[in-house]
PDB file of C-alpha atoms in Angstrom:
ATOM      1  CA  MET A 158      17.000  12.878 -12.953  1.00 56.00           C
ATOM      2  CA  PHE A 159      19.847  14.265 -10.837  1.00 54.00           C
ATOM      3  CA  SER A 160      23.438  14.390 -12.035  1.00 52.00           C
ATOM      4  CA  ASP A 161      25.290  14.380  -8.676  1.00 63.00           C
ATOM      5  CA  THR A 162      25.428  10.593  -8.470  1.00 69.00           C
ATOM      6  CA  PRO A 163      28.683   8.802  -7.619  1.00 77.00           C
ATOM      7  CA  GLU A 164      30.214   6.187  -9.897  1.00 82.00           C
ATOM      8  CA  GLY A 165      28.643   2.745  -9.467  1.00 89.00           C
ATOM      9  CA  PHE A 166      25.420   4.268  -8.058  1.00 94.00           C
ATOM     10  CA  ARG A 167      22.408   1.993  -8.482  1.00 96.00           C
ATOM     11  CA  SER A 168      18.793   3.025  -8.829  1.00 95.00           C
ATOM     12  CA  GLY A 169      15.509   1.452  -9.823  1.00 94.00           C
ATOM     13  CA  PHE A 170      12.045   0.318  -8.955  1.00 93.00           C
ATOM     14  CA  VAL A 171      10.946  -2.661  -6.874  1.00 95.00           C
ATOM     15  CA  SER A 172       7.425  -3.905  -6.229  1.00 90.00           C
ATOM     16  CA  PHE A 173       6.103  -6.601  -3.916  1.00 90.00           C
ATOM     17  CA  VAL A 174       3.458  -9.070  -4.997  1.00 88.00           C
ATOM     18  CA  GLY A 175       1.661 -11.694  -2.967  1.00 85.00           C
ATOM     19  CA  ARG A 176      -1.657 -12.884  -1.655  1.00 81.00           C
ATOM     20  CA  PRO A 177      -3.692 -10.473   0.518  1.00 76.00           C
ATOM     21  CA  ASN A 178      -2.233  -9.850   3.977  1.00 77.00           C
ATOM     22  CA  THR A 179       1.251 -11.148   3.237  1.00 82.00           C
ATOM     23  CA  GLY A 180       2.698  -7.911   4.633  1.00 82.00           C
ATOM     24  CA  LYS A 181       3.447  -5.984   1.413  1.00 84.00           C
ATOM     25  CA  SER A 182       2.471  -2.519   2.688  1.00 83.00           C
ATOM     26  CA  THR A 183       4.111  -3.080   6.091  1.00 87.00           C
ATOM     27  CA  LEU A 184       7.294  -4.103   4.273  1.00 91.00           C
ATOM     28  CA  THR A 185       7.141  -0.972   2.100  1.00 89.00           C
ATOM     29  CA  ASN A 186       6.875   1.217   5.218  1.00 87.00           C
ATOM     30  CA  ALA A 187       9.747  -0.651   6.927  1.00 92.00           C
ATOM     31  CA  LEU A 188      12.071  -0.169   3.949  1.00 93.00           C
ATOM     32  CA  VAL A 189      11.215   3.526   3.532  1.00 89.00           C
ATOM     33  CA  GLY A 190      11.533   4.100   7.283  1.00 87.00           C
ATOM     34  CA  GLN A 191       8.167   5.775   7.750  1.00 81.00           C
ATOM     35  CA  LYS A 192       4.501   5.187   7.081  1.00 79.00           C
ATOM     36  CA  ILE A 193       3.568   5.939   3.493  1.00 73.00           C
ATOM     37  CA  ALA A 194       1.223   3.002   2.820  1.00 72.00           C
ATOM     38  CA  ILE A 195      -1.817   2.237   4.956  1.00 67.00           C
ATOM     39  CA  THR A 196      -2.200  -1.226   6.452  1.00 68.00           C
ATOM     40  CA  ALA A 197      -5.292  -3.134   7.535  1.00 60.00           C
ATOM     41  CA  ASP A 198      -6.383  -6.682   8.280  1.00 56.00           C
ATOM     42  CA  GLN A 199      -8.624  -6.779   5.215  1.00 52.00           C
ATOM     43  CA  PRO A 200      -7.493  -7.982   1.772  1.00 53.00           C
ATOM     44  CA  GLU A 201      -7.053  -5.505  -1.068  1.00 55.00           C
ATOM     45  CA  THR A 202      -6.422  -2.532   1.235  1.00 59.00           C
ATOM     46  CA  THR A 203      -4.021  -0.807  -1.198  1.00 61.00           C
ATOM     47  CA  ARG A 204      -5.894   0.868  -4.052  1.00 60.00           C
ATOM     48  CA  HIS A 205      -3.324   2.812  -6.037  1.00 66.00           C
ATOM     49  CA  PRO A 206       0.426   2.537  -6.577  1.00 68.00           C
ATOM     50  CA  ILE A 207       2.326   4.363  -3.819  1.00 78.00           C
ATOM     51  CA  ARG A 208       6.000   5.136  -4.403  1.00 84.00           C
ATOM     52  CA  GLY A 209       8.261   5.223  -1.376  1.00 88.00           C
ATOM     53  CA  ILE A 210      11.844   6.370  -1.865  1.00 92.00           C
ATOM     54  CA  VAL A 211      14.756   4.760   0.003  1.00 94.00           C
ATOM     55  CA  HIS A 212      17.935   6.858  -0.037  1.00 93.00           C
ATOM     56  CA  ARG A 213      21.381   5.348   0.419  1.00 93.00           C
ATOM     57  CA  GLU A 214      24.853   6.668  -0.360  1.00 92.00           C
ATOM     58  CA  ASP A 215      25.257   3.993  -3.017  1.00 94.00           C
ATOM     59  CA  ALA A 216      21.675   3.685  -4.280  1.00 95.00           C
ATOM     60  CA  GLN A 217      18.158   5.021  -4.569  1.00 95.00           C
ATOM     61  CA  VAL A 218      15.402   2.419  -4.373  1.00 95.00           C
ATOM     62  CA  ILE A 219      11.836   3.319  -5.326  1.00 93.00           C
ATOM     63  CA  VAL A 220       9.452   0.878  -3.665  1.00 91.00           C
ATOM     64  CA  VAL A 221       6.114   0.780  -5.502  1.00 86.00           C
ATOM     65  CA  ASP A 222       3.339  -0.523  -3.251  1.00 80.00           C
ATOM     66  CA  THR A 223       0.504  -1.693  -5.511  1.00 74.00           C
ATOM     67  CA  PRO A 224      -2.939  -3.204  -5.103  1.00 66.00           C
ATOM     68  CA  GLY A 225      -2.677  -7.001  -4.982  1.00 64.00           C
ATOM     69  CA  LEU A 226      -3.224  -9.095  -8.104  1.00 65.00           C
ATOM     70  CA  HIS A 227      -6.534 -10.890  -7.575  1.00 62.00           C
ATOM     71  CA  ARG A 228      -9.473 -12.400  -9.421  1.00 68.00           C
ATOM     72  CA  PRO A 229     -11.697  -9.310  -9.822  1.00 69.00           C
ATOM     73  CA  ARG A 230     -15.357  -9.234  -8.800  1.00 73.00           C
ATOM     74  CA  THR A 231     -16.118  -5.622  -9.773  1.00 78.00           C
ATOM     75  CA  LEU A 232     -15.124  -2.987 -12.319  1.00 82.00           C
ATOM     76  CA  LEU A 233     -12.919  -1.467  -9.590  1.00 76.00           C
ATOM     77  CA  GLY A 234     -11.168  -4.838  -9.230  1.00 75.00           C
ATOM     78  CA  GLU A 235     -10.599  -5.038 -12.982  1.00 78.00           C
ATOM     79  CA  ARG A 236      -9.140  -1.521 -13.088  1.00 77.00           C
ATOM     80  CA  LEU A 237      -6.864  -2.199 -10.111  1.00 74.00           C
ATOM     81  CA  ASN A 238      -5.558  -5.342 -11.823  1.00 74.00           C
ATOM     82  CA  GLU A 239      -4.733  -3.331 -14.965  1.00 76.00           C
ATOM     83  CA  VAL A 240      -2.817  -0.786 -12.861  1.00 73.00           C
ATOM     84  CA  VAL A 241      -0.879  -3.602 -11.194  1.00 74.00           C
ATOM     85  CA  LYS A 242       0.013  -5.262 -14.499  1.00 75.00           C
ATOM     86  CA  ASP A 243       1.239  -1.946 -15.937  1.00 75.00           C
ATOM     87  CA  THR A 244       3.363  -1.372 -12.819  1.00 76.00           C
ATOM     88  CA  TYR A 245       4.928  -4.854 -12.898  1.00 77.00           C
ATOM     89  CA  ALA A 246       5.870  -4.413 -16.550  1.00 76.00           C
ATOM     90  CA  ASP A 247       7.867  -1.284 -15.625  1.00 83.00           C
ATOM     91  CA  VAL A 248       9.750  -2.238 -12.424  1.00 90.00           C
ATOM     92  CA  ASP A 249      13.276  -3.697 -12.202  1.00 95.00           C
ATOM     93  CA  VAL A 250      12.643  -6.221  -9.429  1.00 95.00           C
ATOM     94  CA  ILE A 251       9.484  -7.974  -8.203  1.00 94.00           C
ATOM     95  CA  GLY A 252       9.567  -9.383  -4.686  1.00 94.00           C
ATOM     96  CA  VAL A 253       7.187 -12.332  -4.288  1.00 93.00           C
ATOM     97  CA  THR A 254       6.003 -12.233  -0.662  1.00 93.00           C
ATOM     98  CA  VAL A 255       4.975 -15.430   1.100  1.00 94.00           C
ATOM     99  CA  PRO A 256       4.296 -15.421   4.866  1.00 93.00           C
ATOM    100  CA  ALA A 257       6.324 -17.839   6.998  1.00 94.00           C
ATOM    101  CA  ASP A 258       3.236 -18.960   8.905  1.00 94.00           C
ATOM    102  CA  GLU A 259       1.163 -20.143   5.900  1.00 93.00           C
ATOM    103  CA  LYS A 260       1.774 -22.994   3.470  1.00 93.00           C
ATOM    104  CA  ILE A 261       2.237 -22.167  -0.213  1.00 94.00           C
ATOM    105  CA  GLY A 262      -1.035 -22.743  -2.050  1.00 92.00           C
ATOM    106  CA  PRO A 263      -2.785 -22.311  -5.416  1.00 91.00           C
ATOM    107  CA  GLY A 264      -3.109 -18.541  -4.830  1.00 88.00           C
ATOM    108  CA  ASP A 265       0.677 -18.138  -4.639  1.00 91.00           C
ATOM    109  CA  ARG A 266       1.172 -20.215  -7.796  1.00 93.00           C
ATOM    110  CA  TRP A 267      -1.510 -18.223  -9.636  1.00 89.00           C
ATOM    111  CA  ILE A 268       0.238 -14.960  -8.725  1.00 89.00           C
ATOM    112  CA  VAL A 269       3.695 -16.174  -9.800  1.00 91.00           C
ATOM    113  CA  GLU A 270       2.280 -17.387 -13.141  1.00 91.00           C
ATOM    114  CA  ALA A 271       0.431 -14.072 -13.655  1.00 86.00           C
ATOM    115  CA  VAL A 272       3.606 -12.073 -12.898  1.00 88.00           C
ATOM    116  CA  ARG A 273       5.666 -14.196 -15.279  1.00 90.00           C
ATOM    117  CA  ARG A 274       3.097 -13.568 -18.025  1.00 87.00           C
ATOM    118  CA  VAL A 275       2.998  -9.798 -17.463  1.00 85.00           C
ATOM    119  CA  ALA A 276       6.720  -9.238 -16.808  1.00 88.00           C
ATOM    120  CA  PRO A 277       8.599 -12.228 -18.267  1.00 89.00           C
ATOM    121  CA  LYS A 278      12.023 -10.519 -18.169  1.00 89.00           C
ATOM    122  CA  THR A 279      11.783  -8.871 -14.732  1.00 91.00           C
ATOM    123  CA  THR A 280      14.020 -10.227 -11.964  1.00 93.00           C
ATOM    124  CA  LEU A 281      12.060 -12.099  -9.281  1.00 94.00           C
ATOM    125  CA  LEU A 282      13.090 -12.165  -5.624  1.00 96.00           C
ATOM    126  CA  GLY A 283      11.505 -14.382  -2.962  1.00 96.00           C
ATOM    127  CA  VAL A 284      10.595 -12.711   0.346  1.00 96.00           C
ATOM    128  CA  VAL A 285       9.461 -14.851   3.289  1.00 96.00           C
ATOM    129  CA  THR A 286       7.593 -12.410   5.561  1.00 94.00           C
ATOM    130  CA  LYS A 287       6.436 -12.584   9.194  1.00 94.00           C
ATOM    131  CA  VAL A 288       9.414 -14.705  10.322  1.00 94.00           C
ATOM    132  CA  ASP A 289       8.902 -13.375  13.869  1.00 93.00           C
ATOM    133  CA  LYS A 290       5.755 -15.534  14.107  1.00 93.00           C
ATOM    134  CA  VAL A 291       7.349 -18.979  13.620  1.00 92.00           C
ATOM    135  CA  SER A 292      10.319 -21.145  14.628  1.00 94.00           C
ATOM    136  CA  ARG A 293      13.676 -21.128  12.796  1.00 92.00           C
ATOM    137  CA  ASP A 294      12.943 -24.605  11.431  1.00 94.00           C
ATOM    138  CA  ARG A 295       9.671 -23.398   9.918  1.00 94.00           C
ATOM    139  CA  VAL A 296      11.471 -20.414   8.330  1.00 94.00           C
ATOM    140  CA  ALA A 297      14.040 -22.780   6.785  1.00 94.00           C
ATOM    141  CA  GLU A 298      11.237 -24.994   5.388  1.00 95.00           C
ATOM    142  CA  GLN A 299       9.475 -21.986   3.882  1.00 95.00           C
ATOM    143  CA  LEU A 300      12.696 -20.650   2.332  1.00 94.00           C
ATOM    144  CA  MET A 301      13.131 -23.954   0.516  1.00 94.00           C
ATOM    145  CA  ALA A 302       9.468 -24.029  -0.542  1.00 94.00           C
ATOM    146  CA  VAL A 303       9.635 -20.478  -1.958  1.00 95.00           C
ATOM    147  CA  HIS A 304      12.892 -21.327  -3.765  1.00 94.00           C
ATOM    148  CA  GLU A 305      11.113 -24.277  -5.353  1.00 93.00           C
ATOM    149  CA  LEU A 306       8.113 -22.094  -6.239  1.00 94.00           C
ATOM    150  CA  LEU A 307      10.263 -19.520  -8.051  1.00 94.00           C
ATOM    151  CA  GLY A 308      12.908 -21.914  -9.360  1.00 86.00           C
ATOM    152  CA  GLY A 309      16.085 -20.990 -11.166  1.00 73.00           C
ATOM    153  CA  GLU A 310      18.596 -18.679  -9.564  1.00 83.00           C
ATOM    154  CA  CYS A 311      16.063 -16.584  -7.597  1.00 90.00           C
ATOM    155  CA  GLU A 312      17.308 -15.375  -4.241  1.00 93.00           C
ATOM    156  CA  VAL A 313      15.029 -15.772  -1.209  1.00 95.00           C
ATOM    157  CA  VAL A 314      15.275 -13.540   1.876  1.00 96.00           C
ATOM    158  CA  PRO A 315      13.515 -14.095   5.239  1.00 95.00           C
ATOM    159  CA  VAL A 316      12.290 -10.871   6.878  1.00 95.00           C
ATOM    160  CA  SER A 317      10.046  -9.409   9.568  1.00 93.00           C
ATOM    161  CA  ALA A 318       8.817  -5.925   8.744  1.00 88.00           C
ATOM    162  CA  VAL A 319       7.271  -5.631  12.220  1.00 87.00           C
ATOM    163  CA  SER A 320      10.417  -6.408  14.236  1.00 90.00           C
ATOM    164  CA  GLY A 321      12.790  -5.038  11.584  1.00 89.00           C
ATOM    165  CA  GLU A 322      14.672  -8.347  11.385  1.00 91.00           C
ATOM    166  CA  GLN A 323      16.621  -8.694   8.112  1.00 93.00           C
ATOM    167  CA  VAL A 324      15.070  -5.542   6.575  1.00 94.00           C
ATOM    168  CA  ASP A 325      18.590  -4.179   5.947  1.00 95.00           C
ATOM    169  CA  VAL A 326      19.629  -7.509   4.387  1.00 96.00           C
ATOM    170  CA  LEU A 327      16.601  -7.418   2.072  1.00 96.00           C
ATOM    171  CA  LEU A 328      17.505  -3.877   1.040  1.00 96.00           C
ATOM    172  CA  ASP A 329      21.100  -4.943   0.290  1.00 96.00           C
ATOM    173  CA  VAL A 330      19.832  -7.770  -1.934  1.00 97.00           C
ATOM    174  CA  ILE A 331      17.391  -5.442  -3.750  1.00 97.00           C
ATOM    175  CA  VAL A 332      20.185  -2.906  -4.402  1.00 97.00           C
ATOM    176  CA  SER A 333      22.441  -5.663  -5.775  1.00 96.00           C
ATOM    177  CA  LEU A 334      19.729  -6.553  -8.319  1.00 96.00           C
ATOM    178  CA  LEU A 335      19.206  -2.983  -9.570  1.00 96.00           C
ATOM    179  CA  PRO A 336      20.969  -1.523 -12.597  1.00 94.00           C
ATOM    180  CA  GLU A 337      23.444   1.329 -12.333  1.00 94.00           C
ATOM    181  CA  GLY A 338      21.651   4.612 -12.846  1.00 93.00           C
ATOM    182  CA  PRO A 339      20.950   8.157 -11.655  1.00 92.00           C
ATOM    183  CA  LYS A 340      18.833   9.431  -8.760  1.00 92.00           C
ATOM    184  CA  PHE A 341      15.198   9.807  -9.764  1.00 90.00           C
ATOM    185  CA  TYR A 342      14.141  11.924  -6.768  1.00 89.00           C
ATOM    186  CA  PRO A 343      15.742  14.626  -4.566  1.00 88.00           C
ATOM    187  CA  ASP A 344      17.279  13.451  -1.273  1.00 88.00           C
ATOM    188  CA  ASP A 345      14.447  14.842   0.868  1.00 85.00           C
ATOM    189  CA  TYR A 346      11.657  12.967  -0.967  1.00 86.00           C
ATOM    190  CA  VAL A 347       9.992  10.086   0.882  1.00 86.00           C
ATOM    191  CA  THR A 348       7.040   9.605  -1.482  1.00 84.00           C
ATOM    192  CA  ASP A 349       5.622  11.259  -4.584  1.00 77.00           C
ATOM    193  CA  ASP A 350       2.046  10.896  -3.327  1.00 75.00           C
ATOM    194  CA  ASP A 351       0.316  14.254  -2.857  1.00 81.00           C
ATOM    195  CA  VAL A 352      -0.794  15.288   0.630  1.00 87.00           C
ATOM    196  CA  ASN A 353      -4.546  15.069  -0.064  1.00 88.00           C
ATOM    197  CA  THR A 354      -4.202  11.470  -1.257  1.00 85.00           C
ATOM    198  CA  ARG A 355      -2.211  10.557   1.860  1.00 87.00           C
ATOM    199  CA  MET A 356      -4.813  12.200   4.126  1.00 91.00           C
ATOM    200  CA  ALA A 357      -7.662  10.380   2.356  1.00 91.00           C
ATOM    201  CA  GLU A 358      -5.808   7.077   2.793  1.00 87.00           C
ATOM    202  CA  LEU A 359      -5.251   7.698   6.518  1.00 90.00           C
ATOM    203  CA  ILE A 360      -8.977   8.346   6.959  1.00 93.00           C
ATOM    204  CA  ARG A 361      -9.778   5.148   5.043  1.00 88.00           C
ATOM    205  CA  GLU A 362      -7.330   3.205   7.214  1.00 86.00           C
ATOM    206  CA  ALA A 363      -9.076   4.487  10.365  1.00 90.00           C
ATOM    207  CA  ALA A 364     -12.466   3.534   8.885  1.00 90.00           C
ATOM    208  CA  LEU A 365     -11.310   0.003   7.992  1.00 84.00           C
ATOM    209  CA  SER A 366     -10.241  -0.723  11.569  1.00 81.00           C
ATOM    210  CA  GLY A 367     -12.539  -3.438  12.938  1.00 73.00           C
ATOM    211  CA  LEU A 368     -14.620  -3.837   9.770  1.00 75.00           C
ATOM    212  CA  LYS A 369     -15.269  -7.356   8.505  1.00 66.00           C
ATOM    213  CA  HIS A 370     -16.151  -9.148   5.280  1.00 60.00           C
ATOM    214  CA  GLU A 371     -17.385  -7.168   2.265  1.00 55.00           C
ATOM    215  CA  LEU A 372     -17.840  -3.705   3.752  1.00 69.00           C
ATOM    216  CA  PRO A 373     -14.163  -2.599   3.516  1.00 65.00           C
ATOM    217  CA  HIS A 374     -14.280  -2.837  -0.284  1.00 74.00           C
ATOM    218  CA  SER A 375     -17.241  -0.455  -0.309  1.00 83.00           C
ATOM    219  CA  VAL A 376     -15.404   2.347   1.532  1.00 87.00           C
ATOM    220  CA  ALA A 377     -13.782   5.220  -0.390  1.00 89.00           C
ATOM    221  CA  VAL A 378     -12.613   8.619   0.868  1.00 91.00           C
ATOM    222  CA  GLU A 379     -12.305  11.942  -0.916  1.00 91.00           C
ATOM    223  CA  ILE A 380     -10.806  15.160   0.488  1.00 91.00           C
ATOM    224  CA  ASP A 381     -13.310  17.921  -0.227  1.00 92.00           C
ATOM    225  CA  GLU A 382     -11.263  20.956   0.792  1.00 92.00           C
ATOM    226  CA  VAL A 383      -8.500  22.044   3.156  1.00 92.00           C
ATOM    227  CA  LEU A 384      -8.709  25.575   4.564  1.00 92.00           C
ATOM    228  CA  PRO A 385      -6.945  27.536   7.316  1.00 91.00           C
ATOM    229  CA  ASP A 386      -9.216  28.037  10.351  1.00 89.00           C
ATOM    230  CA  GLN A 387     -10.351  31.667  10.477  1.00 88.00           C
ATOM    231  CA  ASP A 388     -10.593  31.737  14.275  1.00 88.00           C
ATOM    232  CA  ARG A 389      -7.728  29.502  15.403  1.00 89.00           C
ATOM    233  CA  GLU A 390      -4.211  30.309  14.254  1.00 88.00           C
ATOM    234  CA  GLY A 391      -2.174  27.355  13.046  1.00 87.00           C
ATOM    235  CA  VAL A 392      -5.202  25.064  12.663  1.00 91.00           C
ATOM    236  CA  LEU A 393      -6.195  23.549   9.313  1.00 91.00           C
ATOM    237  CA  ASN A 394      -9.779  22.557   8.628  1.00 95.00           C
ATOM    238  CA  VAL A 395      -9.863  19.325   6.630  1.00 95.00           C
ATOM    239  CA  HIS A 396     -13.257  18.530   5.095  1.00 96.00           C
ATOM    240  CA  ALA A 397     -13.604  14.975   3.792  1.00 95.00           C
ATOM    241  CA  VAL A 398     -16.326  12.635   2.529  1.00 95.00           C
ATOM    242  CA  LEU A 399     -16.426   8.904   3.205  1.00 95.00           C
ATOM    243  CA  TYR A 400     -18.423   7.058   0.543  1.00 93.00           C
ATOM    244  CA  VAL A 401     -20.233   3.754   0.957  1.00 91.00           C
ATOM    245  CA  GLU A 402     -22.469   1.895  -1.486  1.00 90.00           C
ATOM    246  CA  ARG A 403     -25.649   1.332   0.553  1.00 90.00           C
ATOM    247  CA  PRO A 404     -27.594   3.057   3.359  1.00 92.00           C
ATOM    248  CA  GLY A 405     -27.100   0.045   5.662  1.00 90.00           C
ATOM    249  CA  GLN A 406     -23.331   0.468   5.325  1.00 89.00           C
ATOM    250  CA  LYS A 407     -23.658   4.105   6.326  1.00 92.00           C
ATOM    251  CA  SER A 408     -25.278   2.990   9.596  1.00 90.00           C
ATOM    252  CA  ILE A 409     -22.476   0.497  10.263  1.00 89.00           C
ATOM    253  CA  ILE A 410     -19.759   3.117   9.703  1.00 91.00           C
ATOM    254  CA  ALA A 411     -21.542   5.682  11.889  1.00 91.00           C
ATOM    255  CA  GLY A 412     -22.208   3.182  14.684  1.00 88.00           C
ATOM    256  CA  LYS A 413     -24.657   3.590  17.545  1.00 89.00           C
ATOM    257  CA  ASP A 414     -25.197   7.298  18.325  1.00 90.00           C
ATOM    258  CA  GLY A 415     -22.360   8.108  15.899  1.00 89.00           C
ATOM    259  CA  ARG A 416     -19.778   6.631  18.258  1.00 92.00           C
ATOM    260  CA  ARG A 417     -17.940   4.623  15.606  1.00 91.00           C
ATOM    261  CA  LEU A 418     -17.646   7.663  13.348  1.00 93.00           C
ATOM    262  CA  SER A 419     -16.241   9.671  16.281  1.00 94.00           C
ATOM    263  CA  GLY A 420     -13.589   6.988  16.768  1.00 93.00           C
ATOM    264  CA  ILE A 421     -12.683   7.101  13.055  1.00 94.00           C
ATOM    265  CA  VAL A 422     -12.325  10.898  13.186  1.00 95.00           C
ATOM    266  CA  HIS A 423     -10.196  10.708  16.352  1.00 96.00           C
ATOM    267  CA  ARG A 424      -7.783   8.067  14.939  1.00 94.00           C
ATOM    268  CA  ALA A 425      -7.515   9.697  11.509  1.00 95.00           C
ATOM    269  CA  ARG A 426      -6.976  13.163  12.987  1.00 96.00           C
ATOM    270  CA  LEU A 427      -4.005  11.972  15.070  1.00 95.00           C
ATOM    271  CA  GLU A 428      -2.397  10.357  11.998  1.00 92.00           C
ATOM    272  CA  ILE A 429      -2.966  13.458   9.834  1.00 94.00           C
ATOM    273  CA  ILE A 430      -1.454  15.700  12.542  1.00 95.00           C
ATOM    274  CA  LYS A 431       1.655  13.448  12.433  1.00 91.00           C
ATOM    275  CA  LEU A 432       1.737  13.680   8.637  1.00 88.00           C
ATOM    276  CA  LEU A 433       1.340  17.474   8.431  1.00 90.00           C
ATOM    277  CA  ASN A 434       3.109  18.301  11.699  1.00 90.00           C
ATOM    278  CA  GLN A 435       0.358  20.768  12.578  1.00 92.00           C
ATOM    279  CA  ASN A 436      -2.996  20.841  14.335  1.00 95.00           C
ATOM    280  CA  ILE A 437      -6.096  20.029  12.278  1.00 94.00           C
ATOM    281  CA  TYR A 438      -9.846  19.901  12.674  1.00 95.00           C
ATOM    282  CA  LEU A 439     -11.318  16.984  10.716  1.00 96.00           C
ATOM    283  CA  ASP A 440     -14.861  17.256   9.417  1.00 96.00           C
ATOM    284  CA  LEU A 441     -15.885  13.852   8.034  1.00 96.00           C
ATOM    285  CA  ARG A 442     -19.258  13.193   6.427  1.00 95.00           C
ATOM    286  CA  ILE A 443     -20.632   9.853   5.196  1.00 95.00           C
ATOM    287  CA  LYS A 444     -22.401   9.709   1.839  1.00 94.00           C
ATOM    288  CA  VAL A 445     -24.016   6.865  -0.095  1.00 93.00           C
ATOM    289  CA  LEU A 446     -22.706   6.568  -3.671  1.00 91.00           C
ATOM    290  CA  LYS A 447     -24.738   3.650  -4.954  1.00 90.00           C
ATOM    291  CA  ASN A 448     -22.656   0.687  -6.224  1.00 85.00           C
ATOM    292  CA  TRP A 449     -19.679   2.969  -6.920  1.00 86.00           C
ATOM    293  CA  GLN A 450     -17.307   0.000  -7.375  1.00 83.00           C
ATOM    294  CA  SER A 451     -19.115  -0.951 -10.613  1.00 85.00           C
ATOM    295  CA  ASP A 452     -20.077   2.538 -11.847  1.00 84.00           C
ATOM    296  CA  PRO A 453     -17.556   3.933 -14.402  1.00 85.00           C
ATOM    297  CA  LYS A 454     -18.599   7.545 -13.667  1.00 87.00           C
ATOM    298  CA  ALA A 455     -18.228   7.162  -9.921  1.00 84.00           C
ATOM    299  CA  LEU A 456     -14.892   5.372 -10.309  1.00 81.00           C
ATOM    300  CA  GLY A 457     -13.618   8.222 -12.500  1.00 81.00           C
ATOM    301  CA  ARG A 458     -14.708  10.778  -9.922  1.00 80.00           C
ATOM    302  CA  LEU A 459     -12.839   8.894  -7.200  1.00 80.00           C
ATOM    303  CA  GLY A 460      -9.689   8.653  -9.308  1.00 76.00           C
ATOM    304  CA  PHE A 461      -9.848   5.020 -10.495  1.00 71.00           C
TER     305      PHE A 461
END
């Protein structure tokens, strides 16, 4: 806690909930103003709560990007759901995200009911995402539908995290719903995630690119060690392991003649250089960790 906060200063925690691919992580990054959460086309990309800090003169907003609430199929899924429920019970505002280009369905209703059970007293806020993809009339229809879904006095804000449209309006509304309070983080903090976790996530994001169906859930990344290069000044050697559950998956990740793995290394290396602001050499190995999503020991080793 920091004491140099002006009178009337607001602070608190907000989390977004919604079906897979409703734009929760992209929205988190847009609000924070830089990439702290990885994004991918696959559902359930986010695996642990990531806190992004938004600093304003009148407020400090901590955006907690969480794994999505879903019906679990594995022990990993069950553990992620528990993490999500714990997070929702502790935040001040929960933004229910519904994309403008998809009709509200049973999945949305299931999520709203689950949130109300876990955090009955938490303020809900409707967020219609991806408004850049549809007409104004469609946005208006969806705003009304989300208002009906949430009921009561819930506010609903249309937004596009990609184009930046209404992101500042959404932030204003979030701040208005937060209690008065102190700063939780210093002014130069953007996230409380450690660097190794962020590097591992960037590698996983690069690996998920272009993958389909079940395989993305089977991918996990661990940073083995980070050492200064003995021969090249200013270069860091990052050694990482990418885990999959079966030998066949290892072949898919590697690709023909290792070309896919080379692409993963290239994309991840560029992102890590941006993160660290220095040159790195990325050594990435693929290992099979059999059925790790359902193995308590393996899950513990990977931090779940």
